[in-house]
JSON list of C-alpha atoms in Angstrom, two decimals:
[
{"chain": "A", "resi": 1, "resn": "UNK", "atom": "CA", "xyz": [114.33, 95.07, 123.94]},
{"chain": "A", "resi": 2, "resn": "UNK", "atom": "CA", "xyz": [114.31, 98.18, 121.82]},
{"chain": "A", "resi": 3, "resn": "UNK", "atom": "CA", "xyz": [112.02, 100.70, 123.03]},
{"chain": "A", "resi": 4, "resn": "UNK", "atom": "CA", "xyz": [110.54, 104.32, 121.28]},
{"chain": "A", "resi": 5, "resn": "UNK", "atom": "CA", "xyz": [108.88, 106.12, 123.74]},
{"chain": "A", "resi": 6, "resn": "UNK", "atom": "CA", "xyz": [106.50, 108.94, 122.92]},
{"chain": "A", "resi": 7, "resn": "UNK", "atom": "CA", "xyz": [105.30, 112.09, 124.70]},
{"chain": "A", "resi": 8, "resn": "UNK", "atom": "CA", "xyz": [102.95, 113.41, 125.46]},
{"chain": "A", "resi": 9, "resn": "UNK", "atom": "CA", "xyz": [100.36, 110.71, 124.91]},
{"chain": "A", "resi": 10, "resn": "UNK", "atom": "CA", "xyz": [97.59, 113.07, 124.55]},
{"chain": "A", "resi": 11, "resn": "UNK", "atom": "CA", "xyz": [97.96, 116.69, 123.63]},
{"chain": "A", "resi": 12, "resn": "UNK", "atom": "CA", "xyz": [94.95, 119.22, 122.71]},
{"chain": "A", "resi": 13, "resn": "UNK", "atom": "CA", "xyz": [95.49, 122.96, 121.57]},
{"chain": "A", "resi": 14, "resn": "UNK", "atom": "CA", "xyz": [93.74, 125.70, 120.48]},
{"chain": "A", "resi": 15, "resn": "UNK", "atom": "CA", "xyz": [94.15, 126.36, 116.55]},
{"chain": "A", "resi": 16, "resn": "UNK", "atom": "CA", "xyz": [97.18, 128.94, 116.32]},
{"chain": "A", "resi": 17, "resn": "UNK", "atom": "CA", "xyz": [99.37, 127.74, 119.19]},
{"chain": "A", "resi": 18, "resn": "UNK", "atom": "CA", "xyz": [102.84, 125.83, 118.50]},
{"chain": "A", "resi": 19, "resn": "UNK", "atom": "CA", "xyz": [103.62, 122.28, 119.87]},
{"chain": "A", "resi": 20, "resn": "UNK", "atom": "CA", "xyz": [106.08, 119.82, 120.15]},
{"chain": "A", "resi": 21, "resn": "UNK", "atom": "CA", "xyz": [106.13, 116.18, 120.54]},
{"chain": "A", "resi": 22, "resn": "UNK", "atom": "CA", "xyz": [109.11, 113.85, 121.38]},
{"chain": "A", "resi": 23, "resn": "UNK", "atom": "CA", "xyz": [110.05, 110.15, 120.49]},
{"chain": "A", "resi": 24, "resn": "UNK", "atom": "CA", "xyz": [112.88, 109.04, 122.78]},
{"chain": "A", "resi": 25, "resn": "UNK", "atom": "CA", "xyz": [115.14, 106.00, 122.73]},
{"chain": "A", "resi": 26, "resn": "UNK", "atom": "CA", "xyz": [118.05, 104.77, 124.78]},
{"chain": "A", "resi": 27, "resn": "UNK", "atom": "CA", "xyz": [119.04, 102.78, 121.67]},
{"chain": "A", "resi": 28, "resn": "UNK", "atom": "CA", "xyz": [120.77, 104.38, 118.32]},
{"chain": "A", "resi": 29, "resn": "UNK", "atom": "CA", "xyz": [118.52, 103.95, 115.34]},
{"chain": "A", "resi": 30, "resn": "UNK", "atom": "CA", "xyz": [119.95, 103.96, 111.92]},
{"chain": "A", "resi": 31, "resn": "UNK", "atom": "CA", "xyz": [117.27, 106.25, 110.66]},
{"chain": "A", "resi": 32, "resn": "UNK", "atom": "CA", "xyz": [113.43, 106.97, 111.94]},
{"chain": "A", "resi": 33, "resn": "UNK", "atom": "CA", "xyz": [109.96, 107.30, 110.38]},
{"chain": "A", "resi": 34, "resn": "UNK", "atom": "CA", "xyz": [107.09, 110.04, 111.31]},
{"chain": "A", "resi": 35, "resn": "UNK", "atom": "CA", "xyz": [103.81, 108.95, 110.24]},
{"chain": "A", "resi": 36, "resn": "UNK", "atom": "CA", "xyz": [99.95, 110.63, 110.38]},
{"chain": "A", "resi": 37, "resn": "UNK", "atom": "CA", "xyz": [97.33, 108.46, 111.07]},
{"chain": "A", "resi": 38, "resn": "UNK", "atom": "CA", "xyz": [93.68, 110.52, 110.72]},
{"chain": "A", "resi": 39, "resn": "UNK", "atom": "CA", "xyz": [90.20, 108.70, 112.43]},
{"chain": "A", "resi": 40, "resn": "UNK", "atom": "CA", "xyz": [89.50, 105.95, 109.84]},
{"chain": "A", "resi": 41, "resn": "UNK", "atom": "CA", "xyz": [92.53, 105.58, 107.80]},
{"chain": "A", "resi": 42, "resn": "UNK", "atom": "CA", "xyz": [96.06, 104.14, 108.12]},
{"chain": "A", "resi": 43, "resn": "UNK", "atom": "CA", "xyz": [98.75, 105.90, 109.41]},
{"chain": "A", "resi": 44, "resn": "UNK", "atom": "CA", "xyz": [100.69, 107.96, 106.47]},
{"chain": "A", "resi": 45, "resn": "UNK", "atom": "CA", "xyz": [104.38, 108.50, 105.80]},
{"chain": "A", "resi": 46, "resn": "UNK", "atom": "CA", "xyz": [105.28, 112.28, 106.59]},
{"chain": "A", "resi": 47, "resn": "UNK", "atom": "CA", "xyz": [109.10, 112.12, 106.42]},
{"chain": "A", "resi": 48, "resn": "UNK", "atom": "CA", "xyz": [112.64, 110.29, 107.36]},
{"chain": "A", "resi": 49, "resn": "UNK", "atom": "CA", "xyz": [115.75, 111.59, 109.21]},
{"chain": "A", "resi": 50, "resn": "UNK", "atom": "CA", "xyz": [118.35, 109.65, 108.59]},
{"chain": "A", "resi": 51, "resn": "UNK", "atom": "CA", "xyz": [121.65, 111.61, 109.38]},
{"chain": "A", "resi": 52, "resn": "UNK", "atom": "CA", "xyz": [122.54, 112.67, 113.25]},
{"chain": "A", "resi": 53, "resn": "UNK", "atom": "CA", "xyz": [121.21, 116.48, 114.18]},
{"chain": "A", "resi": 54, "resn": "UNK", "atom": "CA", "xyz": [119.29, 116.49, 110.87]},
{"chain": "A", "resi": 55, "resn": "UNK", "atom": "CA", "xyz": [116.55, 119.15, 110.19]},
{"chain": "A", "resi": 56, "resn": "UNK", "atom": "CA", "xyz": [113.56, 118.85, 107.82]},
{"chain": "A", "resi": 57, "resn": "UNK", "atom": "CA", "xyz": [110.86, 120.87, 107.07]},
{"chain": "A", "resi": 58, "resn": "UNK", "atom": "CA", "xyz": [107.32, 120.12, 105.56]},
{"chain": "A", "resi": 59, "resn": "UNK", "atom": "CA", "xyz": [104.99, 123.03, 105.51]},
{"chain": "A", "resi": 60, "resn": "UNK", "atom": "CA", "xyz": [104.69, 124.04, 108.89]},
{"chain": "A", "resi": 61, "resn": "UNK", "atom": "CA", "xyz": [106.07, 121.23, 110.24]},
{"chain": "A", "resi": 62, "resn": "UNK", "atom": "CA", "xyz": [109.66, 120.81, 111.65]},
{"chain": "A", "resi": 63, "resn": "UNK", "atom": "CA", "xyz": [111.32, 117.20, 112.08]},
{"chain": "A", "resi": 64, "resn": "UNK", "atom": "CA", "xyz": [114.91, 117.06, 114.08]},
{"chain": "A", "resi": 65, "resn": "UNK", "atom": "CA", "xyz": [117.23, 113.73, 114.61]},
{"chain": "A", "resi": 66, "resn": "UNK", "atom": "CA", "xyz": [119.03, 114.04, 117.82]},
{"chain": "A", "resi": 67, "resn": "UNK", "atom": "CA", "xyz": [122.64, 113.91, 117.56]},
{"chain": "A", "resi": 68, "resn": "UNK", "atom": "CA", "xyz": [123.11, 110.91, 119.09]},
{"chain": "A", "resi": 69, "resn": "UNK", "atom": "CA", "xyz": [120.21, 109.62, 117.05]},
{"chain": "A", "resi": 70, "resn": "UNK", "atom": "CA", "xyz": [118.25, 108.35, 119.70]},
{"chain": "A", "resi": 71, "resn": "UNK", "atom": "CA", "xyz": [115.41, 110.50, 119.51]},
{"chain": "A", "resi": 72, "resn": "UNK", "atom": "CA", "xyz": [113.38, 112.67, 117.33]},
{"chain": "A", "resi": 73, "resn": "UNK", "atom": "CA", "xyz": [111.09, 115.84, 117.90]},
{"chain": "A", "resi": 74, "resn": "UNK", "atom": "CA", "xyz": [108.27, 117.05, 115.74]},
{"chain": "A", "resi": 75, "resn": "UNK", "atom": "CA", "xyz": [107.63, 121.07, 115.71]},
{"chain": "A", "resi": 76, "resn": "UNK", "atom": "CA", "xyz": [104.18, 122.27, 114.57]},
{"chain": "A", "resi": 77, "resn": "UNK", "atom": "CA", "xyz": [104.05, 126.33, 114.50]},
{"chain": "A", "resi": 78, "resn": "UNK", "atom": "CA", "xyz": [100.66, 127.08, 114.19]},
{"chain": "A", "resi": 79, "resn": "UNK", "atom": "CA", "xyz": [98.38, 124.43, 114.24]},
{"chain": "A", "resi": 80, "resn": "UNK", "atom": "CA", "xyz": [95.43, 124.24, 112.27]},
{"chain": "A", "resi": 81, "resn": "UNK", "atom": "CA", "xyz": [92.21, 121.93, 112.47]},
{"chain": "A", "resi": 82, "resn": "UNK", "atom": "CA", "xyz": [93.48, 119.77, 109.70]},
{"chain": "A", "resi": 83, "resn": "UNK", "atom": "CA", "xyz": [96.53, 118.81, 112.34]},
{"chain": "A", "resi": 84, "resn": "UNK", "atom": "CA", "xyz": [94.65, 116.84, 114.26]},
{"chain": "A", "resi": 85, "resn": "UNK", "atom": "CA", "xyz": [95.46, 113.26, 114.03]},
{"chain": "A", "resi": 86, "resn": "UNK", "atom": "CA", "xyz": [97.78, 110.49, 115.93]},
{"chain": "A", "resi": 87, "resn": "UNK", "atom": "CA", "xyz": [101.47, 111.29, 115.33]},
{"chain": "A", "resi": 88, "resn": "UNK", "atom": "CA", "xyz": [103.85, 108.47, 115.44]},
{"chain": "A", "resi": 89, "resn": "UNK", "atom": "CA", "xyz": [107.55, 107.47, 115.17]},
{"chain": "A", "resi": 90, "resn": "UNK", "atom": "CA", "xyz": [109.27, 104.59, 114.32]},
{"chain": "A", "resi": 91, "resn": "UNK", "atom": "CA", "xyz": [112.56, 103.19, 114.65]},
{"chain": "A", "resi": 92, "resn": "UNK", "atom": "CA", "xyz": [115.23, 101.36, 112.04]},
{"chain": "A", "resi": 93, "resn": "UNK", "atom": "CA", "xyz": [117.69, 99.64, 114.23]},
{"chain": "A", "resi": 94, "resn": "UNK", "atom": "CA", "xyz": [119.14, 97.95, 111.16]},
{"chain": "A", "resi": 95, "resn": "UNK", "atom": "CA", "xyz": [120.54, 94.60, 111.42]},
{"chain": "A", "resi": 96, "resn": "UNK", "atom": "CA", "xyz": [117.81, 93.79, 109.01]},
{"chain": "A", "resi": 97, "resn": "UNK", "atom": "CA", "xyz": [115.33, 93.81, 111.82]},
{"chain": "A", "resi": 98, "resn": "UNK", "atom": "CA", "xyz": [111.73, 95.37, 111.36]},
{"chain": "A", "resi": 99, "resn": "UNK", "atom": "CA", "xyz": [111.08, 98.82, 112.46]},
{"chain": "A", "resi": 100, "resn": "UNK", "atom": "CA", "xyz": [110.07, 99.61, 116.00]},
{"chain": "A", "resi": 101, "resn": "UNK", "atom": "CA", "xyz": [107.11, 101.41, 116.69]},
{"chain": "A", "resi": 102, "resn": "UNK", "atom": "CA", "xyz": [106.12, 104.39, 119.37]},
{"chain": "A", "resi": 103, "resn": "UNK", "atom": "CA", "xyz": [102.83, 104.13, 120.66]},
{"chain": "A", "resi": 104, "resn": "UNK", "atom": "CA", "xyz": [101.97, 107.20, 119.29]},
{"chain": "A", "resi": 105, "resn": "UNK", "atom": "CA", "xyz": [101.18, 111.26, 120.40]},
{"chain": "A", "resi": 106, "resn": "UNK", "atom": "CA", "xyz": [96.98, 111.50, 120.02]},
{"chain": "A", "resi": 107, "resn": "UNK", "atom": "CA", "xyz": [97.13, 115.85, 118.45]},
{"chain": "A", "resi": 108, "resn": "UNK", "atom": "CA", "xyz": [93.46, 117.44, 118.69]},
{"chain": "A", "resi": 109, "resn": "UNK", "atom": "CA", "xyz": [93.65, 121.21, 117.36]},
{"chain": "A", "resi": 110, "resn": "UNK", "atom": "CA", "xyz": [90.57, 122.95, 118.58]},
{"chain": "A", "resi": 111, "resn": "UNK", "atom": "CA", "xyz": [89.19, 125.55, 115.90]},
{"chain": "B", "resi": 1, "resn": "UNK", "atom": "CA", "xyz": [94.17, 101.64, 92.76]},
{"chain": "B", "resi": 2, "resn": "UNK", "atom": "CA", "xyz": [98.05, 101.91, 93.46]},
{"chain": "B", "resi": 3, "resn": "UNK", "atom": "CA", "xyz": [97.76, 101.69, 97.54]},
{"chain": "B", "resi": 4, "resn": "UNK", "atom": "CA", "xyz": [97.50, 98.86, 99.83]},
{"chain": "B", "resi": 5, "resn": "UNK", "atom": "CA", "xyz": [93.62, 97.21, 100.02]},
{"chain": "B", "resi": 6, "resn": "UNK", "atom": "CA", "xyz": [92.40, 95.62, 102.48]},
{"chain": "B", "resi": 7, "resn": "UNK", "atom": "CA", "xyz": [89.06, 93.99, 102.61]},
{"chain": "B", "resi": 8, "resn": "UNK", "atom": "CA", "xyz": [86.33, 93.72, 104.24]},
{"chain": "B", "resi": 9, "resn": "UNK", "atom": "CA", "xyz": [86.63, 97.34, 105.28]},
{"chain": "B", "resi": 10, "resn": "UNK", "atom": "CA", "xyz": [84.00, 96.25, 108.45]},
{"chain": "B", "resi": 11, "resn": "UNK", "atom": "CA", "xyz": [83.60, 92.76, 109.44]},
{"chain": "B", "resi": 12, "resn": "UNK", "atom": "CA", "xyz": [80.68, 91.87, 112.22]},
{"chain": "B", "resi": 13, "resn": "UNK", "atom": "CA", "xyz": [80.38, 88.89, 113.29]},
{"chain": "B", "resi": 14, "resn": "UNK", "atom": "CA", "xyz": [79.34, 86.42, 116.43]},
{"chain": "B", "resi": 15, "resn": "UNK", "atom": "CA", "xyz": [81.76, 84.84, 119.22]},
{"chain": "B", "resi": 16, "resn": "UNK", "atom": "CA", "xyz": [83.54, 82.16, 117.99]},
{"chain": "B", "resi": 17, "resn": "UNK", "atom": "CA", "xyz": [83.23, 82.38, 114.50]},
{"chain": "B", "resi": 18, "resn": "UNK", "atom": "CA", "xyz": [86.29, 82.44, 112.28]},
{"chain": "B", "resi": 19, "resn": "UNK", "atom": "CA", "xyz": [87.32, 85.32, 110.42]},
{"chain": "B", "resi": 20, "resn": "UNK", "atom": "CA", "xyz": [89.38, 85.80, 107.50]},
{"chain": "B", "resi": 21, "resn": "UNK", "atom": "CA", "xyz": [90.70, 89.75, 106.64]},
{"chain": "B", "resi": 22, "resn": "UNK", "atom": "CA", "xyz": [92.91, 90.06, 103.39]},
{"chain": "B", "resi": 23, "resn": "UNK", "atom": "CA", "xyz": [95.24, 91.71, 102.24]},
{"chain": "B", "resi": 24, "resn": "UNK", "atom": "CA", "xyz": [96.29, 93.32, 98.94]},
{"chain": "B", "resi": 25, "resn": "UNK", "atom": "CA", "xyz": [99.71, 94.92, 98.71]},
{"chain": "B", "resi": 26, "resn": "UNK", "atom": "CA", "xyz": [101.84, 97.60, 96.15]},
{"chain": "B", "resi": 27, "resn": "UNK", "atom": "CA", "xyz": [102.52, 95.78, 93.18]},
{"chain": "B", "resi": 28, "resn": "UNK", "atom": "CA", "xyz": [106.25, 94.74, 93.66]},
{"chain": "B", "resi": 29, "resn": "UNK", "atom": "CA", "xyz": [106.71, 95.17, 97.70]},
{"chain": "B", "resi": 30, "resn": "UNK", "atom": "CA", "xyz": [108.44, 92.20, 98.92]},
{"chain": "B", "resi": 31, "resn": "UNK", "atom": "CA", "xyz": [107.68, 93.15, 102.51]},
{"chain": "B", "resi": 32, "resn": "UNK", "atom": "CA", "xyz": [104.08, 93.26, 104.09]},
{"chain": "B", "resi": 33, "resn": "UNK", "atom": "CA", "xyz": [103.34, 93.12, 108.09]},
{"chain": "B", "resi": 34, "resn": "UNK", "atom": "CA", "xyz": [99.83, 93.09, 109.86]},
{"chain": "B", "resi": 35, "resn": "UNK", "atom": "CA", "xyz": [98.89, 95.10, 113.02]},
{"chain": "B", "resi": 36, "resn": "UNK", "atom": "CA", "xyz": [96.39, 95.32, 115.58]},
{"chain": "B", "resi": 37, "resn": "UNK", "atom": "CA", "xyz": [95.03, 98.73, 116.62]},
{"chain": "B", "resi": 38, "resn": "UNK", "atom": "CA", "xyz": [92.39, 99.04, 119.64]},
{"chain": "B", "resi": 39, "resn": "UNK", "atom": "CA", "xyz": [90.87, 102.65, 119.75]},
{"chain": "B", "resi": 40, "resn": "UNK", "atom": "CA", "xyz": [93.19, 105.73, 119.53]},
{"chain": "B", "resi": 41, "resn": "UNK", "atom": "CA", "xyz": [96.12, 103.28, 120.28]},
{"chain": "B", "resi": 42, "resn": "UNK", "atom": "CA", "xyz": [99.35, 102.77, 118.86]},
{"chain": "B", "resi": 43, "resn": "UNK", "atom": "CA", "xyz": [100.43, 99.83, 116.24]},
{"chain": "B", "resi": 44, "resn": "UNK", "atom": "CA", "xyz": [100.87, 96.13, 117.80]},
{"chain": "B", "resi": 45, "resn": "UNK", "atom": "CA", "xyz": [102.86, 94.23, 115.66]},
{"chain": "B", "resi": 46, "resn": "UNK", "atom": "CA", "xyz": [101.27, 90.96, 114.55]},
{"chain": "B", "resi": 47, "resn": "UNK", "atom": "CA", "xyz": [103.51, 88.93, 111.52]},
{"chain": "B", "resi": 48, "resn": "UNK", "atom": "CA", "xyz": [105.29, 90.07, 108.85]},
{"chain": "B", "resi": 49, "resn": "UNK", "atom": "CA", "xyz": [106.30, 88.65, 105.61]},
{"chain": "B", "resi": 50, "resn": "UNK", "atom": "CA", "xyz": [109.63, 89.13, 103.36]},
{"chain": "B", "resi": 51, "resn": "UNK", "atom": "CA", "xyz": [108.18, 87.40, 99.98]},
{"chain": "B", "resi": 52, "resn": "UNK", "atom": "CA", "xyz": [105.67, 84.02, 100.99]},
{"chain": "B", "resi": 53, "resn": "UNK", "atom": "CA", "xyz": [107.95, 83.27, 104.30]},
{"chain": "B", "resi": 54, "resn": "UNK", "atom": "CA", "xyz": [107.08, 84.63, 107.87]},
{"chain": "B", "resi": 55, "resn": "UNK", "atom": "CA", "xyz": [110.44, 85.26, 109.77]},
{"chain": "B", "resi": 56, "resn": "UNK", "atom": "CA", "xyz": [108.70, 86.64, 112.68]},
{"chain": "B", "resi": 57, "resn": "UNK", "atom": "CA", "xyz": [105.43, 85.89, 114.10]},
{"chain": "B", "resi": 58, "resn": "UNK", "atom": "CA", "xyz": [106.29, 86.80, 117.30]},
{"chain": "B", "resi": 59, "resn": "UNK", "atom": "CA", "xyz": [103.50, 89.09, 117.50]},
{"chain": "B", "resi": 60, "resn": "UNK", "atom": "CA", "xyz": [100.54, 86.39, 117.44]},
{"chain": "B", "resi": 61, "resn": "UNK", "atom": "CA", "xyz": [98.62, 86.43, 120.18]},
{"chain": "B", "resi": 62, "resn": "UNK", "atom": "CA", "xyz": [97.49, 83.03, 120.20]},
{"chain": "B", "resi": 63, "resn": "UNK", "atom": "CA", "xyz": [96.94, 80.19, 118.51]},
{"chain": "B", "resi": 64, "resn": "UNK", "atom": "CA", "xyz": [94.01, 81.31, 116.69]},
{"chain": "B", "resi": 65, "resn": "UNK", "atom": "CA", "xyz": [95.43, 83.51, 114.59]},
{"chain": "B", "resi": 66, "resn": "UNK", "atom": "CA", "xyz": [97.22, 83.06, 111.51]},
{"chain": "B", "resi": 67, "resn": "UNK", "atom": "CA", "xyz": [98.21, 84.74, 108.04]},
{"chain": "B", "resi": 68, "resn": "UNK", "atom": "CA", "xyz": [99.34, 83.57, 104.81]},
{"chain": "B", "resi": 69, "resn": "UNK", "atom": "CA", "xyz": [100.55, 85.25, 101.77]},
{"chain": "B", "resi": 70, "resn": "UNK", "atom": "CA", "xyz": [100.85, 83.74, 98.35]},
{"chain": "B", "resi": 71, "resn": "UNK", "atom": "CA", "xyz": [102.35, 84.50, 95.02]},
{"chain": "B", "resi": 72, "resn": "UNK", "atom": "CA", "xyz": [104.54, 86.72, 97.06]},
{"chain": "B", "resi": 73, "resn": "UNK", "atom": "CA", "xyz": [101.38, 89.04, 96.93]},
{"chain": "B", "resi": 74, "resn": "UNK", "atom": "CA", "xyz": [98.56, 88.64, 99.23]},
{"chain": "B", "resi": 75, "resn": "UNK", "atom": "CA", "xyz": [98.28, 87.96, 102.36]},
{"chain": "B", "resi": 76, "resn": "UNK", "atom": "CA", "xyz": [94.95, 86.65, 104.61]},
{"chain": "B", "resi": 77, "resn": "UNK", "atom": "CA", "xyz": [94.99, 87.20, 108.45]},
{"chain": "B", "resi": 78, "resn": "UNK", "atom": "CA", "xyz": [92.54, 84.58, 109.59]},
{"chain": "B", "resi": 79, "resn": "UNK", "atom": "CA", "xyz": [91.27, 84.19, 113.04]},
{"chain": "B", "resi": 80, "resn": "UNK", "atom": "CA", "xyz": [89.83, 81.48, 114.18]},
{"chain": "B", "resi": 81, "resn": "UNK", "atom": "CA", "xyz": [87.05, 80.96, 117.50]},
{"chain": "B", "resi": 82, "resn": "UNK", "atom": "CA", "xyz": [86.81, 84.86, 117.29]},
{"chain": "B", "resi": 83, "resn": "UNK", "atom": "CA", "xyz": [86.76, 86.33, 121.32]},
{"chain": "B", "resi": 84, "resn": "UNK", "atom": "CA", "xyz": [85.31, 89.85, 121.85]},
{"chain": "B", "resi": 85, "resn": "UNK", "atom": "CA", "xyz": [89.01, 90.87, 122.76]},
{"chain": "B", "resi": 86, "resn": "UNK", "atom": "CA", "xyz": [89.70, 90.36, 119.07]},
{"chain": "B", "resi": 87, "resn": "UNK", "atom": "CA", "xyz": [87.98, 93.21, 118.51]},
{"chain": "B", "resi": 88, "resn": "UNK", "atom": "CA", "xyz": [90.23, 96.06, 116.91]},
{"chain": "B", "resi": 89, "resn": "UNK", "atom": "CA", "xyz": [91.26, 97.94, 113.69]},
{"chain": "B", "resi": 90, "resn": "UNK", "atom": "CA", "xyz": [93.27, 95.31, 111.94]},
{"chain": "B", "resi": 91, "resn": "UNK", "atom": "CA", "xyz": [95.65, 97.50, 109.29]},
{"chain": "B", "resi": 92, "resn": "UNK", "atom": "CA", "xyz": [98.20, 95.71, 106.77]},
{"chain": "B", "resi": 93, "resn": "UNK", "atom": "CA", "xyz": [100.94, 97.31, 105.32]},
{"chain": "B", "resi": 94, "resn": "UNK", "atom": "CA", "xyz": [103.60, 96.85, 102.61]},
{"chain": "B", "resi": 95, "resn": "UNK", "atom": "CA", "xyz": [107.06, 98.34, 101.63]},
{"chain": "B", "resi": 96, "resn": "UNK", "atom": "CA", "xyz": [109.77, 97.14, 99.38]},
{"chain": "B", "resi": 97, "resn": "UNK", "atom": "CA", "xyz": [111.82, 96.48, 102.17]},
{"chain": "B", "resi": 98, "resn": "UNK", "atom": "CA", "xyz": [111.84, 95.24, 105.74]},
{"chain": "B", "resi": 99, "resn": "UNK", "atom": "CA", "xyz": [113.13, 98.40, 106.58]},
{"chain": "B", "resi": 100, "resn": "UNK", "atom": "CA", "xyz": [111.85, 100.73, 104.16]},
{"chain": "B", "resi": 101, "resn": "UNK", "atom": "CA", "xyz": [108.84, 103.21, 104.63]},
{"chain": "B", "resi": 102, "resn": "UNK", "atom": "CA", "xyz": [105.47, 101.45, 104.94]},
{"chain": "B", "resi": 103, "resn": "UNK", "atom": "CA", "xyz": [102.22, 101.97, 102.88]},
{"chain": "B", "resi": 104, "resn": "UNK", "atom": "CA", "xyz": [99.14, 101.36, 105.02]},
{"chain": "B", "resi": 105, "resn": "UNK", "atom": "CA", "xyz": [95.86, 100.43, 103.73]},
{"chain": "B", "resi": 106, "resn": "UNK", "atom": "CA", "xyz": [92.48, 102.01, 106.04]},
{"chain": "B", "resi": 107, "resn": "UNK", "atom": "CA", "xyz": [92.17, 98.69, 107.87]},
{"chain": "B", "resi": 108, "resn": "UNK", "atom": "CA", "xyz": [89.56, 96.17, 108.58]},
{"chain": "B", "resi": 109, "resn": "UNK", "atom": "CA", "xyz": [87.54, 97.19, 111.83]},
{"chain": "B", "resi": 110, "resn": "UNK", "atom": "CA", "xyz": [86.48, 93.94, 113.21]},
{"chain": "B", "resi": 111, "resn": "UNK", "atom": "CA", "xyz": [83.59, 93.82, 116.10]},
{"chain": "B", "resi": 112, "resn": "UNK", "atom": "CA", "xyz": [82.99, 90.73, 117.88]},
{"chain": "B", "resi": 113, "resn": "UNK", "atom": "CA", "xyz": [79.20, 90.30, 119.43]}
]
């Protein structure tokens, strides 16, 4: 069984401070998913690494593919307020199989 | 609206009543999936759908439940004998692929009395 593991579980920072969460595999995904999910709505695409040791960038936020592409790590410099939501990652393993899920990082940024 | 809508967006209702949530996805996604979200918990994958056909349903927790989707469009989650464990954040999702990005609607939040 495929498994995406994601830490922390729970994180909570003050508004200015940097942070990084991890989604870990012992299994090679073909490419992987970070979504947003905020209280009350469903979780939201933010971006998806596809090639091995890939960087992206959104705003303030910083997305890297391991090498190996088995795991993933999500950068925040400076967090603000508007941060604060459940972060999660999700897995292609191809094979036409459905994507597997982390259980998610819950982010509160304290103003 | 161009998104994924679900509906009702709350559902109340007593102990072994049935239920029925539905589901309406992006015009032209030939995937959709259902999940089960208890509070400030991750995703539990329920069924998903490639067109009207279920390949996996693995995710069902019991008999009870059960989803169709029609016209290749939308999709009802129906539970029936509802137990207070049932109670949870019930999102649907579509994408034009089974392995393609997923759009989310905001979920049906489903409380059992």
């Amino acid at each position: 069984t495929q498994l995406l593991e994601q830490s922390p579980q729970f994180l909570s920072i003050q508004e200015g401070e940097n942070l990084t969460v991890y989604c870990n595999s012992s299994s090679v995904f073909s490419s992987l998913q970070w979504y947003r999910q905020e209280p009350g709505e469903g979780p939201v695409l933010l971006v998806t690494v596809v090639t091995g040791g890939e960087v992206k960038k959104l705003k303030r936020l910083t997305f890297q593919f391991g090498d190996a592409r088995k795991d993933s790590s999500l950068h925040i410099t400076a967090a603000q307020p508007g941060d604060t939501g459940l972060y999660l990652c999700a897995g292609d393993a191809g094979n036409n199989r459905k994507l597997i899920w982390g259980l998610g990082t819950s982010l509160a940024v304290n103003p | 609206g161009a998104g994924v809508s679900q509906s009702p967006s709350n559902k109340v209702t007593e102990k072994g009543k049935d239920v029925e949530l539905r589901c309406d996805p992006i015009s032209g996604h030939t995937a959709l999936y259902w999940y089960r979200q208890s509070l400030g918990q991750g995703l539990e994958f329920l069924i998903y759908f490639q067109g009207n056909s279920a390949p996996d349903k693995s995710g069902l927790p019991s008999d009870r439940f059960s989803a169709e989707r029609t016209g290749g469009s939308v999709s009802t989650l129906t539970i029936q004998r509802t137990q207070q464990e049932d109670s949870a954040v019930y999102l649907c999702a579509s994408s034009e692929g089974l392995r393609q990005p997923q759009h989310f609607g905001d979920g049906t939040r489903l409380s059992i009395l």
